Tab-separated table of N, CA and C in Angstrom:
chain	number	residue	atom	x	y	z
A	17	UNK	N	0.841	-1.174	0.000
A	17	UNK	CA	0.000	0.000	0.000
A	17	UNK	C	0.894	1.247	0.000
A	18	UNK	N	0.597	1.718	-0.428
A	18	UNK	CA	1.248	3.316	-1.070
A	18	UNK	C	0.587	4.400	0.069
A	19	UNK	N	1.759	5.023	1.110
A	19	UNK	CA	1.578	5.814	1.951
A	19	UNK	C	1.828	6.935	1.922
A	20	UNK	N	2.048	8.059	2.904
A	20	UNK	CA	2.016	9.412	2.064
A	20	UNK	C	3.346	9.855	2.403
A	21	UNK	N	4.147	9.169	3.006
A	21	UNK	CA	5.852	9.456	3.152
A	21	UNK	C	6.566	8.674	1.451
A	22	UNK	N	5.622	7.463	1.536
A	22	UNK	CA	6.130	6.719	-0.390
A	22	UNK	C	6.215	7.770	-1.040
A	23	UNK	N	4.849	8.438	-0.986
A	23	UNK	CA	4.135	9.251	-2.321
A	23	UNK	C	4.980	10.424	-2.269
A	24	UNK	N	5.809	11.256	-1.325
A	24	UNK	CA	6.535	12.591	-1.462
A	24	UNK	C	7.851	11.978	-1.417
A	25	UNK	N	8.488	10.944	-1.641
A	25	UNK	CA	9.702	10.331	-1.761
A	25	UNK	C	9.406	10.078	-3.580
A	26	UNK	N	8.482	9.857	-4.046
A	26	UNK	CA	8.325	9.396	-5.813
A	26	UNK	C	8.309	10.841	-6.108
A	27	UNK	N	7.714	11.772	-5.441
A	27	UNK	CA	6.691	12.773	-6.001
A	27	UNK	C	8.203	13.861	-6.534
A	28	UNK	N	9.216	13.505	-5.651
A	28	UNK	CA	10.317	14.749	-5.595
A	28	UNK	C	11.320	14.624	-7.142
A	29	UNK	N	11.428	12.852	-7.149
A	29	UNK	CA	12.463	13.614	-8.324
A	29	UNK	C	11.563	13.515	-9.945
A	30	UNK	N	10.355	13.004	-9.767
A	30	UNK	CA	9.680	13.287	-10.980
A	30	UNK	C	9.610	14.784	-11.092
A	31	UNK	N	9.472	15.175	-10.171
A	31	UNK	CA	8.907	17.241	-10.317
A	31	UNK	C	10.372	17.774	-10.675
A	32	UNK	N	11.556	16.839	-9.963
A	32	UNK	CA	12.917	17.468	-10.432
A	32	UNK	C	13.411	17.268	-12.046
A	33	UNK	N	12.788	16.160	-12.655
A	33	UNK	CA	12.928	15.731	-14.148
A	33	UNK	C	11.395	16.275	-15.158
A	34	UNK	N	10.534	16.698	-14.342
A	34	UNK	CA	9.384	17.508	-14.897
A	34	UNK	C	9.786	18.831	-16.009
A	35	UNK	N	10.902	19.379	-15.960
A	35	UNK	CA	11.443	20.406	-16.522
A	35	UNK	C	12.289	19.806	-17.702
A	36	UNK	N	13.234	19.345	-17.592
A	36	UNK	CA	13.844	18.175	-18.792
A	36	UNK	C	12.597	17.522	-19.605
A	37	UNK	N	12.070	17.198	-19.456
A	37	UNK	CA	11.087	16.594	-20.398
A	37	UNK	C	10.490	17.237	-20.759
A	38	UNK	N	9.949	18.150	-20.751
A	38	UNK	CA	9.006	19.373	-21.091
A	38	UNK	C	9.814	19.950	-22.269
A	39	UNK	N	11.049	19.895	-21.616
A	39	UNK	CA	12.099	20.693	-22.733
A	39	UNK	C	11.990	19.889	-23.827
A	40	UNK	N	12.476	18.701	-23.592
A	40	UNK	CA	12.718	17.517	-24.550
A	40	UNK	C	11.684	17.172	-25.397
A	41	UNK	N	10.157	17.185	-25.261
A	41	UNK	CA	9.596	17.053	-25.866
A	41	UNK	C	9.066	18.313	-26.841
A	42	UNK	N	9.376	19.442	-25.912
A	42	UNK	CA	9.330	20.592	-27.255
A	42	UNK	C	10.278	20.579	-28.258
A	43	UNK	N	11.497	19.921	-28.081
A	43	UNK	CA	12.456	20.265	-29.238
A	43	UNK	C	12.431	18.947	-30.210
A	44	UNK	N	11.652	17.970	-29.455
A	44	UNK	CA	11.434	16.571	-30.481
A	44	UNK	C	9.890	16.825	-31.520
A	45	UNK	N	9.108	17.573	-30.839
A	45	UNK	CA	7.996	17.972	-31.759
A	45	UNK	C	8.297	18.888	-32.795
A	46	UNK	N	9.079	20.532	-31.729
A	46	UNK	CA	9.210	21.168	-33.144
A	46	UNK	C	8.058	22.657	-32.809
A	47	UNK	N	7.043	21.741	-31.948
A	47	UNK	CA	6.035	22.543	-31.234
A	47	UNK	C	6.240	23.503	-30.231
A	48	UNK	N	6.212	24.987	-30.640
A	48	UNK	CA	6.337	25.849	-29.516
A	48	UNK	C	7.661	26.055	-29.708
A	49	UNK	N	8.736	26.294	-30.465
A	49	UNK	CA	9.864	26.426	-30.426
A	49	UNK	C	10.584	27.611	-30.142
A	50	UNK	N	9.572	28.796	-29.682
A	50	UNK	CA	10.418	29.724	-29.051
A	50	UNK	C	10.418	29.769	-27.507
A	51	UNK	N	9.543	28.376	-27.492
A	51	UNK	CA	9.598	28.088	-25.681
A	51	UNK	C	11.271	27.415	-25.349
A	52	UNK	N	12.211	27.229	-26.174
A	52	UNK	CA	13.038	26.341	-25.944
A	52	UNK	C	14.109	27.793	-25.004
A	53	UNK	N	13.457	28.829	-25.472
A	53	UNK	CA	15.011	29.995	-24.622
A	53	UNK	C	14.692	29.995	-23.556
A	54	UNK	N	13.046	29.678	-23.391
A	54	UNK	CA	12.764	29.631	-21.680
A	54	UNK	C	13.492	28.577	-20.340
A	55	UNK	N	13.620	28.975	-19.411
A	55	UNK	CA	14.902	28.193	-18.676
A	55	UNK	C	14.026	27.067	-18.292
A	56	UNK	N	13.260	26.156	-18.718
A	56	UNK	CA	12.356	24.767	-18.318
A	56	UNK	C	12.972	24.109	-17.056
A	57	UNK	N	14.606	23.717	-17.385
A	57	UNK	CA	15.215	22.750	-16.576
A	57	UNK	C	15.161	23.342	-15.526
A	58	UNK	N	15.493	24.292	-14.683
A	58	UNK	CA	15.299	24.713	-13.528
A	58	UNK	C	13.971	24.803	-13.300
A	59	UNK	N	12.974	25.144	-13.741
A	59	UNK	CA	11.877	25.043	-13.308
A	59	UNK	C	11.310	23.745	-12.671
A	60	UNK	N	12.101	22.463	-12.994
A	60	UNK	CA	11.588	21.349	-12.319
A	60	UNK	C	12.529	20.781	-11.105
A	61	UNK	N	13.396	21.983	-11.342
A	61	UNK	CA	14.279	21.893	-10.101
A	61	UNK	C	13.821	22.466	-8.784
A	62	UNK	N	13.485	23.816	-9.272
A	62	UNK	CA	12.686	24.847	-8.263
A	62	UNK	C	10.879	23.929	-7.954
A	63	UNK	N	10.454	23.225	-8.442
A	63	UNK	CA	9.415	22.968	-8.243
A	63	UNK	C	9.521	21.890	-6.805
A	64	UNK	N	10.503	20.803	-7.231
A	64	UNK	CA	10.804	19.946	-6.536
A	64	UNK	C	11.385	20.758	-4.911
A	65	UNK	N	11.777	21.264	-4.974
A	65	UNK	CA	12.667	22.053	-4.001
A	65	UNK	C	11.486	23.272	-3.226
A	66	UNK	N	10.299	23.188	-3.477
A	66	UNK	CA	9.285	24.143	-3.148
A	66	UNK	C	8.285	22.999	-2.863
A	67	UNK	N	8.140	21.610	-3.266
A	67	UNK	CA	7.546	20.631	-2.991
A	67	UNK	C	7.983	20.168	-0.906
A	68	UNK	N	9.296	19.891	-1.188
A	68	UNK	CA	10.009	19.610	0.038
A	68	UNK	C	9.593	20.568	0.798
A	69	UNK	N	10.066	21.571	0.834
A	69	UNK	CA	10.192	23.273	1.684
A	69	UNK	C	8.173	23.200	1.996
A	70	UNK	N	7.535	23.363	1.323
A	70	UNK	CA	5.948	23.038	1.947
A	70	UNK	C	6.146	21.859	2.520
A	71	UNK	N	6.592	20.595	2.031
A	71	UNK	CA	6.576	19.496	3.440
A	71	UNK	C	6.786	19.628	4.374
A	72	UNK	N	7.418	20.331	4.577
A	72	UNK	CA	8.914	20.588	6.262
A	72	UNK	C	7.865	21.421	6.597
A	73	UNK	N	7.562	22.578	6.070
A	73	UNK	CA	6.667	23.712	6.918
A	73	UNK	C	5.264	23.452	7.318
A	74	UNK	N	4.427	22.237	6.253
A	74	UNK	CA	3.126	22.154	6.284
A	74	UNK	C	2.615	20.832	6.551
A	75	UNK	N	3.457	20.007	6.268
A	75	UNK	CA	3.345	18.752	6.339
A	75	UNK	C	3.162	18.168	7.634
A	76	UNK	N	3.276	16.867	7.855
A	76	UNK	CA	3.151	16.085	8.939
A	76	UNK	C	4.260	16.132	10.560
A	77	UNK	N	5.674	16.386	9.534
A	77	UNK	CA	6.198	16.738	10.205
A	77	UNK	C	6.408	18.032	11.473
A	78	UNK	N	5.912	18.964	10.399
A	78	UNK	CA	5.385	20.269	11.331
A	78	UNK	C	4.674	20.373	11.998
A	79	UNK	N	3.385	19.436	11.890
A	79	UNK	CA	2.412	19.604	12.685
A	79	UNK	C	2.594	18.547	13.773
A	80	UNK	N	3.436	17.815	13.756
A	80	UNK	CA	4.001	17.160	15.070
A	80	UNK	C	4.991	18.046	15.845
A	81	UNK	N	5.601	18.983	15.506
A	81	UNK	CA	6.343	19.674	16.120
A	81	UNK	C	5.587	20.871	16.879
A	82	UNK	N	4.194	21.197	16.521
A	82	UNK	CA	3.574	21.948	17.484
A	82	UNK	C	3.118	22.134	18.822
């Protein structure tokens, strides 16, 4: 059974490779190609990293620390 410490352990480095692929599939389509100057790859870096940072502050953990 899939718990909710599993689910933000999967959830982190898909959101960190969420930006690479986005990229990757715009430059394999062809589609949207002036999206390629936009900085994508960090964006799934910063996502992942804003995923964590709400865990710690909002999550389970925090609210045991109250």
């Amino acid at each position: 059974m899939l718990e909710r410490p599993d689910a933000v352990l999967a959830a982190i480095p898909l959101l960190a490779l969420s930006g690479l692929v986005l990229r990757s599939v715009i430059a394999v389509t062809g589609v949207g190609t002036g999206l390629l100057a936009a900085p994508l790859a960090p964006v799934g870096y910063l996502a992942a990293l804003a995923f964590v940072f709400r865990e710690l502050l909002t999550g389970p953990v925090a609210k045991r620390m109250r």
